[in-house]
Coordinates of N, CA and C in Angstrom, one line a residue:
M1237 N 55.1 210.4 52.3 CA 54.6 210.5 54.2 C 55.5 211.1 54.9
I1238 N 55.2 211.6 56.1 CA 55.9 212.3 57.7 C 56.2 211.3 58.6
P1239 N 58.1 210.4 58.4 CA 57.7 210.1 59.3 C 57.6 210.3 60.7
P1240 N 57.0 209.1 61.8 CA 56.5 209.8 62.9 C 57.5 210.7 63.8
S1241 N 59.2 210.3 63.8 CA 59.7 211.2 64.7 C 60.1 212.3 64.6
I1242 N 59.0 212.8 63.3 CA 59.8 214.3 63.4 C 58.1 214.8 62.2
S1243 N 57.5 214.4 62.7 CA 55.5 214.5 62.0 C 55.1 215.8 63.3
H1244 N 55.3 215.2 64.4 CA 54.3 216.6 65.0 C 55.1 218.0 64.8
F1245 N 56.8 217.7 64.6 CA 57.2 219.3 64.4 C 56.2 220.5 62.7
T1246 N 55.7 219.3 61.6 CA 55.0 220.3 61.2 C 54.5 221.2 61.3
G1247 N 53.8 220.4 62.8 CA 51.9 221.0 63.2 C 52.7 222.8 63.7
F1248 N 53.8 223.0 63.4 CA 54.0 224.5 64.6 C 54.3 225.2 63.6
A1249 N 53.5 225.8 63.3 CA 54.3 226.8 61.8 C 55.3 228.2 62.1
Q1250 N 54.8 228.4 63.6 CA 55.9 229.5 63.7 C 57.3 228.5 64.2
L1251 N 57.8 227.2 64.1 CA 59.3 227.2 64.9 C 60.1 227.6 63.7
E1252 N 60.9 228.1 64.3 CA 62.7 229.0 63.5 C 63.3 227.6 64.1
Y1253 N 64.1 227.3 65.3 CA 64.7 226.6 65.7 C 64.2 225.0 66.5
L1254 N 65.2 224.3 65.9 CA 64.6 222.6 65.9 C 66.0 221.9 65.8
N1255 N 66.0 221.2 67.4 CA 67.6 220.5 67.0 C 66.3 218.6 67.9
L1256 N 67.4 218.8 66.5 CA 66.9 217.1 66.1 C 67.8 215.8 66.3
R1257 N 67.6 215.4 67.6 CA 68.3 214.0 67.8 C 67.7 213.5 67.1
M1258 N 68.5 212.3 66.4 CA 67.5 211.2 65.4 C 68.7 209.4 66.0
T1259 N 68.2 208.6 66.4 CA 68.6 207.2 66.6 C 69.0 206.0 66.0
S1260 N 69.9 205.4 66.1 CA 69.4 204.1 64.9 C 67.9 203.6 65.3
G1261 N 67.6 203.5 65.9 CA 66.1 202.3 66.2 C 64.9 203.9 66.1
E1262 N 65.7 205.5 65.5 CA 63.9 206.3 65.3 C 64.6 206.3 63.8
M1263 N 65.4 206.0 63.9 CA 65.8 206.7 61.9 C 64.4 205.4 60.6
P1264 N 63.7 206.8 60.1 CA 62.8 205.8 58.8 C 63.4 205.3 58.1
R1265 N 62.7 204.6 57.7 CA 63.8 205.0 56.2 C 62.9 206.5 54.8
L1266 N 63.9 206.8 54.0 CA 64.2 208.4 53.4 C 62.9 208.2 53.3
P1267 N 61.8 209.0 53.5 CA 60.9 209.5 52.7 C 61.3 210.0 51.7
G1268 N 60.9 210.6 50.9 CA 60.7 211.3 49.2 C 60.8 212.8 49.1
N1269 N 60.0 213.1 50.2 CA 60.6 214.8 50.8 C 59.2 214.9 52.4
I1270 N 59.3 216.6 53.4 CA 58.8 216.0 54.4 C 57.7 216.7 54.6
A1271 N 57.2 217.4 54.9 CA 56.4 218.2 55.4 C 56.7 219.5 54.6
P1272 N 56.5 221.5 55.0 CA 57.0 222.5 55.1 C 57.8 222.6 56.1
L1273 N 58.3 223.8 56.5 CA 58.6 223.8 57.7 C 59.2 225.9 57.3
R1274 N 58.0 226.0 56.6 CA 58.9 227.7 56.3 C 58.9 227.9 57.2
K1275 N 58.8 228.4 58.0 CA 59.7 229.5 59.8 C 61.1 229.3 59.8
L1276 N 61.6 227.5 60.0 CA 62.6 227.0 60.6 C 63.7 228.3 59.8
K1277 N 64.9 229.0 61.0 CA 66.1 229.3 60.5 C 67.1 229.0 60.8
Q1278 N 66.9 227.9 62.1 CA 68.2 227.5 62.2 C 68.0 226.1 62.5
L1279 N 68.2 225.0 62.2 CA 68.8 224.1 62.6 C 70.1 222.4 63.2
E1280 N 69.5 221.8 63.9 CA 70.7 221.5 64.7 C 70.1 219.9 64.5
L1281 N 71.0 219.1 63.7 CA 70.5 217.6 62.9 C 72.0 216.6 63.7
S1282 N 71.1 215.6 64.8 CA 72.2 215.3 65.0 C 72.4 213.6 64.7
V1283 N 72.2 212.5 64.4 CA 72.0 211.1 64.5 C 73.3 210.2 65.4
D1284 N 72.8 209.7 65.8 CA 74.1 209.0 66.7 C 74.0 207.8 65.9
E1285 N 75.2 207.1 66.7 CA 76.4 206.3 65.7 C 75.6 204.9 65.3
G1286 N 74.2 204.1 65.9 CA 73.5 203.7 64.4 C 73.4 203.7 63.2
A1287 N 73.4 204.8 63.6 CA 71.8 205.2 62.3 C 73.3 205.9 61.7
A1288 N 74.2 206.5 62.1 CA 75.9 207.2 61.7 C 76.5 206.0 60.4
L1289 N 76.0 205.1 59.7 CA 76.7 204.5 59.3 C 76.1 203.8 58.1
G1290 N 75.1 204.5 58.2 CA 74.8 204.4 56.4 C 74.8 205.8 55.9
C1291 N 74.5 206.1 54.3 CA 74.7 207.6 53.9 C 73.5 208.1 54.0
S1292 N 72.2 207.2 54.4 CA 70.9 207.9 53.6 C 70.9 208.7 55.3
N1293 N 71.3 209.6 56.3 CA 70.8 209.6 56.5 C 71.6 211.2 56.5
I1294 N 72.7 211.7 55.5 CA 73.1 212.9 54.7 C 72.2 213.4 53.9
L1295 N 70.9 211.9 53.3 CA 70.0 212.4 52.4 C 69.1 213.6 53.0
W1296 N 68.8 213.3 54.8 CA 68.0 213.9 55.2 C 68.2 215.4 55.0
V1297 N 69.6 215.3 55.6 CA 69.8 217.2 55.4 C 69.3 217.8 54.5
V1298 N 69.5 217.1 53.2 CA 69.5 217.9 52.1 C 67.6 217.6 52.4
L1299 N 66.4 217.0 52.8 CA 65.9 216.6 52.4 C 64.8 218.1 53.8
F1300 N 65.6 218.2 54.4 CA 65.2 219.1 55.5 C 65.3 220.0 54.6
L1301 N 66.5 221.1 54.4 CA 67.6 222.1 53.3 C 66.0 222.7 52.7
K1302 N 65.5 220.9 51.8 CA 63.8 221.1 50.6 C 63.4 222.3 51.6
A1303 N 62.9 221.6 52.9 CA 61.9 221.8 53.2 C 61.7 222.8 54.2
S1304 N 62.5 223.6 54.4 CA 62.9 225.2 55.6 C 63.2 226.3 54.5
P1305 N 62.4 226.4 53.4 CA 63.4 227.2 52.5 C 64.4 228.4 53.7
L1306 N 63.2 229.0 54.6 CA 64.2 230.2 55.5 C 65.4 230.2 56.5
L1307 N 65.3 228.2 56.2 CA 66.5 227.8 57.1 C 68.4 229.3 56.9
Q1308 N 68.5 229.7 58.4 CA 69.7 230.6 57.9 C 71.0 229.5 58.6
K1309 N 71.0 228.8 59.0 CA 71.9 228.2 59.8 C 72.2 226.6 59.6
L1310 N 72.4 225.3 59.8 CA 72.6 224.8 59.7 C 73.8 223.7 60.4
T1311 N 73.1 223.1 61.0 CA 74.5 221.9 62.4 C 74.1 220.4 61.8
Y1312 N 75.2 219.6 61.3 CA 74.7 218.3 60.7 C 75.4 218.3 62.1
R1313 N 76.0 217.2 63.0 CA 76.2 216.6 63.5 C 76.0 215.2 64.2
R1314 N 77.1 215.0 64.3 CA 77.7 212.6 64.0 C 78.7 212.5 65.2
P1315 N 77.9 212.8 65.8 CA 77.9 212.5 67.5 C 79.5 211.4 68.0
E1316 N 79.3 210.6 67.0 CA 80.0 209.0 67.1 C 80.0 208.8 66.3
S1317 N 81.1 209.4 65.2 CA 81.9 208.8 64.5 C 83.1 208.8 63.9
P1318 N 82.4 207.0 63.3 CA 84.5 206.1 63.3 C 84.9 207.1 62.3
P1319 N 86.6 207.0 62.7 CA 87.4 207.5 61.5 C 88.0 206.5 60.6
G1320 N 87.8 207.4 59.5 CA 89.2 206.6 59.0 C 88.1 205.5 57.7
F1321 N 87.1 206.1 58.0 CA 85.8 205.4 56.5 C 86.5 205.2 55.5
S1322 N 86.5 204.3 55.1 CA 87.4 204.0 53.2 C 86.5 205.5 52.2
E1323 N 87.2 205.6 51.6 CA 86.5 206.6 50.2 C 86.3 205.1 49.6
N1324 N 87.0 203.7 49.5 CA 87.0 203.0 48.4 C 85.3 202.0 49.4
E1325 N 85.1 202.6 50.6 CA 83.5 201.6 50.7 C 82.4 202.7 50.5
R1326 N 82.2 204.4 50.0 CA 81.4 204.8 48.5 C 80.1 204.0 48.9
S1327 N 78.9 205.0 49.3 CA 77.7 204.2 48.6 C 77.0 204.1 47.6
E1328 N 76.6 203.6 46.6 CA 76.0 204.5 45.0 C 74.4 205.0 45.3
R1329 N 73.8 204.5 47.1 CA 73.2 205.0 47.0 C 73.2 207.2 47.6
W1330 N 74.4 207.5 48.0 CA 74.3 209.0 47.6 C 74.2 210.1 46.4
Q1331 N 73.2 209.8 45.9 CA 73.2 210.6 44.6 C 71.8 211.1 45.4
P1332 N 72.0 213.0 45.5 CA 70.7 213.7 46.1 C 69.6 213.6 45.4
E1333 N 68.7 214.5 45.0 CA 68.3 215.4 44.4 C 69.0 217.3 43.5
E1334 N 69.4 216.8 42.7 CA 69.2 218.7 42.6 C 68.3 219.4 43.0
F1335 N 68.6 220.4 43.8 CA 68.3 221.3 43.6 C 68.9 222.8 44.6
T1336 N 68.1 224.0 45.1 CA 69.1 225.1 45.3 C 68.3 225.6 46.8
H1337 N 69.2 226.7 47.4 CA 68.6 226.9 48.9 C 69.6 228.2 48.8
S1338 N 68.1 229.4 48.8 CA 69.5 230.6 49.0 C 69.7 231.3 50.5
Q1339 N 69.1 230.6 51.1 CA 69.0 231.5 52.7 C 70.2 231.1 53.6
L1340 N 70.8 230.5 53.5 CA 71.7 229.0 54.4 C 72.7 229.9 54.5
K1341 N 73.4 230.7 54.9 CA 74.1 231.7 55.1 C 75.8 230.8 55.8
E1342 N 75.9 229.5 56.9 CA 75.7 229.5 57.4 C 75.8 227.9 57.9
V1343 N 76.8 226.7 57.7 CA 76.3 225.5 57.7 C 77.9 224.5 58.6
E1344 N 77.9 224.0 59.6 CA 78.8 223.2 60.6 C 78.8 221.7 60.7
I1345 N 79.7 220.7 60.3 CA 79.1 219.5 60.3 C 80.5 219.1 61.1
A1346 N 79.6 218.8 62.4 CA 80.4 218.7 63.4 C 80.3 216.8 63.7
G1347 N 81.6 216.4 64.6 CA 82.4 215.5 64.0 C 82.9 215.1 63.2
C1348 N 82.8 216.0 62.4 CA 83.5 216.0 61.2 C 85.2 214.9 60.9
V1349 N 85.2 213.7 60.5 CA 86.9 213.2 60.8 C 87.4 213.0 59.3
G1350 N 86.4 213.6 58.6 CA 86.6 213.5 56.9 C 87.0 212.3 56.5
N1351 N 85.5 211.6 56.6 CA 85.4 210.7 55.7 C 84.7 210.6 54.9
W1352 N 84.7 210.7 53.4 CA 84.0 210.4 52.0 C 82.4 210.9 52.1
F1353 N 81.5 211.2 53.1 CA 80.1 210.6 53.0 C 80.2 212.5 53.7
E1354 N 81.6 212.9 54.8 CA 81.0 213.8 55.0 C 81.4 214.7 54.3
V1355 N 82.9 214.7 53.6 CA 82.7 215.1 52.2 C 82.6 216.0 51.2
E1356 N 81.5 214.7 51.0 CA 80.9 214.7 49.7 C 79.3 215.9 50.4
L1357 N 78.8 215.2 51.7 CA 77.6 216.6 52.1 C 78.5 218.3 51.9
A1358 N 79.6 218.3 52.5 CA 80.8 219.4 52.4 C 80.5 219.9 50.4
I1359 N 80.7 219.1 50.4 CA 81.0 219.8 48.3 C 79.2 219.7 47.9
C1360 N 77.9 219.3 48.4 CA 77.4 219.5 48.0 C 76.4 220.7 48.4
M1361 N 76.5 220.7 49.8 CA 76.1 222.0 49.9 C 77.1 223.8 49.8
L1362 N 78.2 223.3 49.6 CA 79.3 224.4 47.9 C 78.4 224.4 47.1
Q1363 N 78.3 223.5 46.8 CA 77.6 222.8 45.7 C 76.0 224.1 45.1
N1364 N 75.1 224.1 46.0 CA 73.7 223.8 46.1 C 73.4 225.0 47.4
V1365 N 73.4 225.3 47.5 CA 73.6 226.9 47.7 C 74.1 228.4 47.7
Q1366 N 73.3 228.5 47.6 CA 74.1 229.6 47.1 C 73.3 231.1 48.1
G1367 N 74.7 231.5 47.4 CA 75.4 232.7 49.0 C 75.3 232.6 50.9
L1368 N 75.8 230.7 50.7 CA 76.8 230.5 51.5 C 77.4 231.4 52.4
E1369 N 78.1 232.0 53.1 CA 79.1 232.1 53.8 C 80.2 231.6 54.4
Q1370 N 79.3 230.9 55.2 CA 80.9 229.8 55.8 C 80.2 228.1 56.2
M1371 N 81.3 227.8 56.4 CA 81.4 226.2 56.7 C 82.4 225.9 57.3
V1372 N 81.9 225.1 58.2 CA 82.7 224.9 59.1 C 83.1 223.4 59.3
L1373 N 83.7 222.0 59.7 CA 84.4 221.9 59.9 C 84.7 221.2 61.1
N1374 N 84.1 220.1 62.1 CA 84.6 220.7 63.5 C 84.7 219.1 63.7
P1375 N 85.9 219.1 64.1 CA 85.8 216.9 64.1 C 85.5 217.0 66.2
S1376 N 85.6 217.9 66.5 CA 84.7 217.6 67.9 C 83.5 217.2 68.0
Q1377 N 82.7 215.7 69.0 CA 82.1 214.8 68.7 C 80.7 215.9 70.6
R1378 N 81.2 216.9 70.9 CA 80.9 217.2 72.0 C 79.6 217.8 71.6
Y1379 N 78.3 216.8 72.3 CA 76.5 217.4 71.7 C 76.0 218.1 73.5
Y1380 N 75.1 217.7 72.8 CA 74.1 217.7 74.5 C 73.2 216.4 74.1
Y1381 N 73.6 215.4 75.1 CA 72.1 214.8 74.6 C 71.7 214.8 75.7
G1382 N 70.8 215.9 76.1 CA 69.7 216.1 77.0 C 69.6 215.9 78.5
G1383 N 68.9 216.6 79.7 CA 68.0 216.5 80.8 C 69.6 216.8 81.8
G1384 N 69.8 218.3 80.8 CA 71.1 219.3 81.6 C 72.7 218.0 81.4
S1385 N 72.8 217.4 80.4 CA 73.8 216.7 80.5 C 74.2 217.0 78.5
W1386 N 76.0 216.6 79.2 CA 76.7 217.1 77.7 C 77.9 215.5 77.5
I1387 N 77.7 215.4 76.6 CA 78.6 214.6 76.1 C 79.6 214.4 75.1
D1388 N 81.5 214.7 75.8 CA 82.2 215.2 75.5 C 83.1 214.8 74.9
D1389 N 83.7 215.0 73.6 CA 85.4 214.3 73.2 C 85.8 213.3 73.2
E1390 N 86.1 213.2 74.7 CA 86.7 212.4 76.0 C 85.5 210.8 76.1
Q1391 N 84.4 211.4 76.3 CA 83.6 210.4 76.1 C 83.6 209.8 75.3
S1392 N 82.9 210.3 74.7 CA 83.0 209.4 73.1 C 82.9 208.0 72.9
T1393 N 82.2 207.1 72.0 CA 83.0 205.5 72.1 C 84.3 205.8 70.9
C1394 N 84.5 206.6 70.5 CA 85.0 206.7 68.9 C 87.0 207.6 69.3
L1395 N 86.8 207.2 70.3 CA 87.9 207.7 70.9 C 89.5 208.3 70.4
G1396 N 89.2 207.5 68.9 CA 90.4 208.0 67.8 C 90.1 209.2 67.3
A1397 N 88.6 209.4 67.0 CA 89.2 210.7 65.9 C 89.6 211.8 66.2
P1398 N 89.9 212.4 66.8 CA 90.3 213.3 67.1 C 91.0 212.9 66.6
R1399 N 92.1 211.8 66.9 CA 93.9 212.0 66.4 C 93.9 212.1 65.1
Y1400 N 92.7 210.9 65.0 CA 92.9 210.4 63.3 C 92.6 212.3 62.2
W1401 N 91.5 213.4 63.1 CA 91.7 213.7 62.1 C 92.5 215.3 62.3
A1402 N 93.6 214.8 63.5 CA 94.5 215.9 63.1 C 95.8 215.3 62.4
E1403 N 95.7 214.0 62.3 CA 96.8 212.7 61.3 C 96.3 212.7 60.3
R1404 N 95.5 212.5 60.0 CA 94.9 212.5 57.8 C 93.4 213.0 57.4
G1405 N 92.4 213.2 58.5 CA 91.6 213.6 57.8 C 90.8 215.0 57.2
R1406 N 91.8 216.3 57.7 CA 91.8 216.9 57.9 C 93.0 217.6 56.8
E1407 N 93.6 216.8 56.6 CA 94.6 216.4 55.0 C 93.9 215.8 53.5
I1408 N 92.6 215.5 54.1 CA 92.1 215.2 52.8 C 90.4 215.7 52.6
V1409 N 90.4 216.9 53.7 CA 88.6 217.5 52.9 C 89.6 218.8 53.3
V1410 N 90.8 219.1 53.6 CA 91.8 219.9 51.6 C 92.0 219.2 50.7
E1411 N 91.8 218.0 50.6 CA 92.1 217.7 48.8 C 91.7 217.6 48.4
K1412 N 90.1 217.0 49.3 CA 88.4 217.2 47.9 C 88.9 218.5 47.6
L1413 N 88.3 219.3 49.2 CA 87.7 220.3 48.6 C 88.9 221.0 47.8
R1414 N 89.7 221.6 48.2 CA 90.3 222.7 47.0 C 90.2 223.3 46.4
D1415 N 89.5 222.7 45.2 CA 89.1 222.9 44.2 C 87.9 223.4 44.5
K1416 N 86.6 223.6 45.3 CA 85.1 223.3 45.2 C 84.8 224.4 45.9
V1417 N 85.6 225.3 47.1 CA 85.6 226.7 48.0 C 85.0 227.7 46.8
P1418 N 83.8 228.4 46.7 CA 83.7 229.4 46.0 C 84.3 230.6 46.9
G1419 N 85.1 231.7 46.6 CA 85.4 232.5 47.2 C 84.8 233.3 48.0
S1420 N 83.5 233.6 47.8 CA 82.9 234.2 48.7 C 82.4 232.8 49.6
V1421 N 83.0 231.9 50.4 CA 82.8 230.9 51.2 C 84.3 230.9 52.4
K1422 N 83.5 231.2 53.4 CA 84.8 230.8 54.6 C 85.0 229.5 54.2
L1423 N 85.4 229.2 54.4 CA 86.1 227.3 55.3 C 86.8 226.9 56.4
V1424 N 86.0 226.9 57.2 CA 87.0 226.6 58.7 C 87.2 225.3 58.7
L1425 N 88.3 224.7 59.3 CA 89.3 223.9 59.3 C 88.9 223.2 61.1
L1426 N 88.1 223.6 61.9 CA 89.4 223.2 63.4 C 90.3 221.9 63.4

């Protein structure tokens, strides 16, 4: 079943760019799959605070990858990511099915502060995306809110996120990804 919040996009066979923002009220139960987006080349998936607290939102990324064989650039944005989510709180629900993707060249995880699920998503991308050229982990929580307005790091409800990234998050990511990044992938930590 295709969730109502994204079902109308599947009717656009020529859709090449999709900027989708999901909030906790719109975050449907994770379906087994979504209809193919055969021409989609660029996806920006933003998940707001309420929805970002569970790990099922990372599985949405995998669903979109499986449905978008021509996707070349993916931005997964978590604009209200709370820092310091303990690795001990890791959920057993994070079990993506195996998949491969051959067209994706660039992945950005924006709003990344070093939480376990951000690291797991990065590892998942590194293991399953052949031809990946660049992965960017960006702590900035700046995002387009709509109607011509942007939310900056200073306006975010997670004011400690940039400081946490600088003091601890970056170190966590480096440690966890140390042996996982292939030589063909440029890892950028902003």
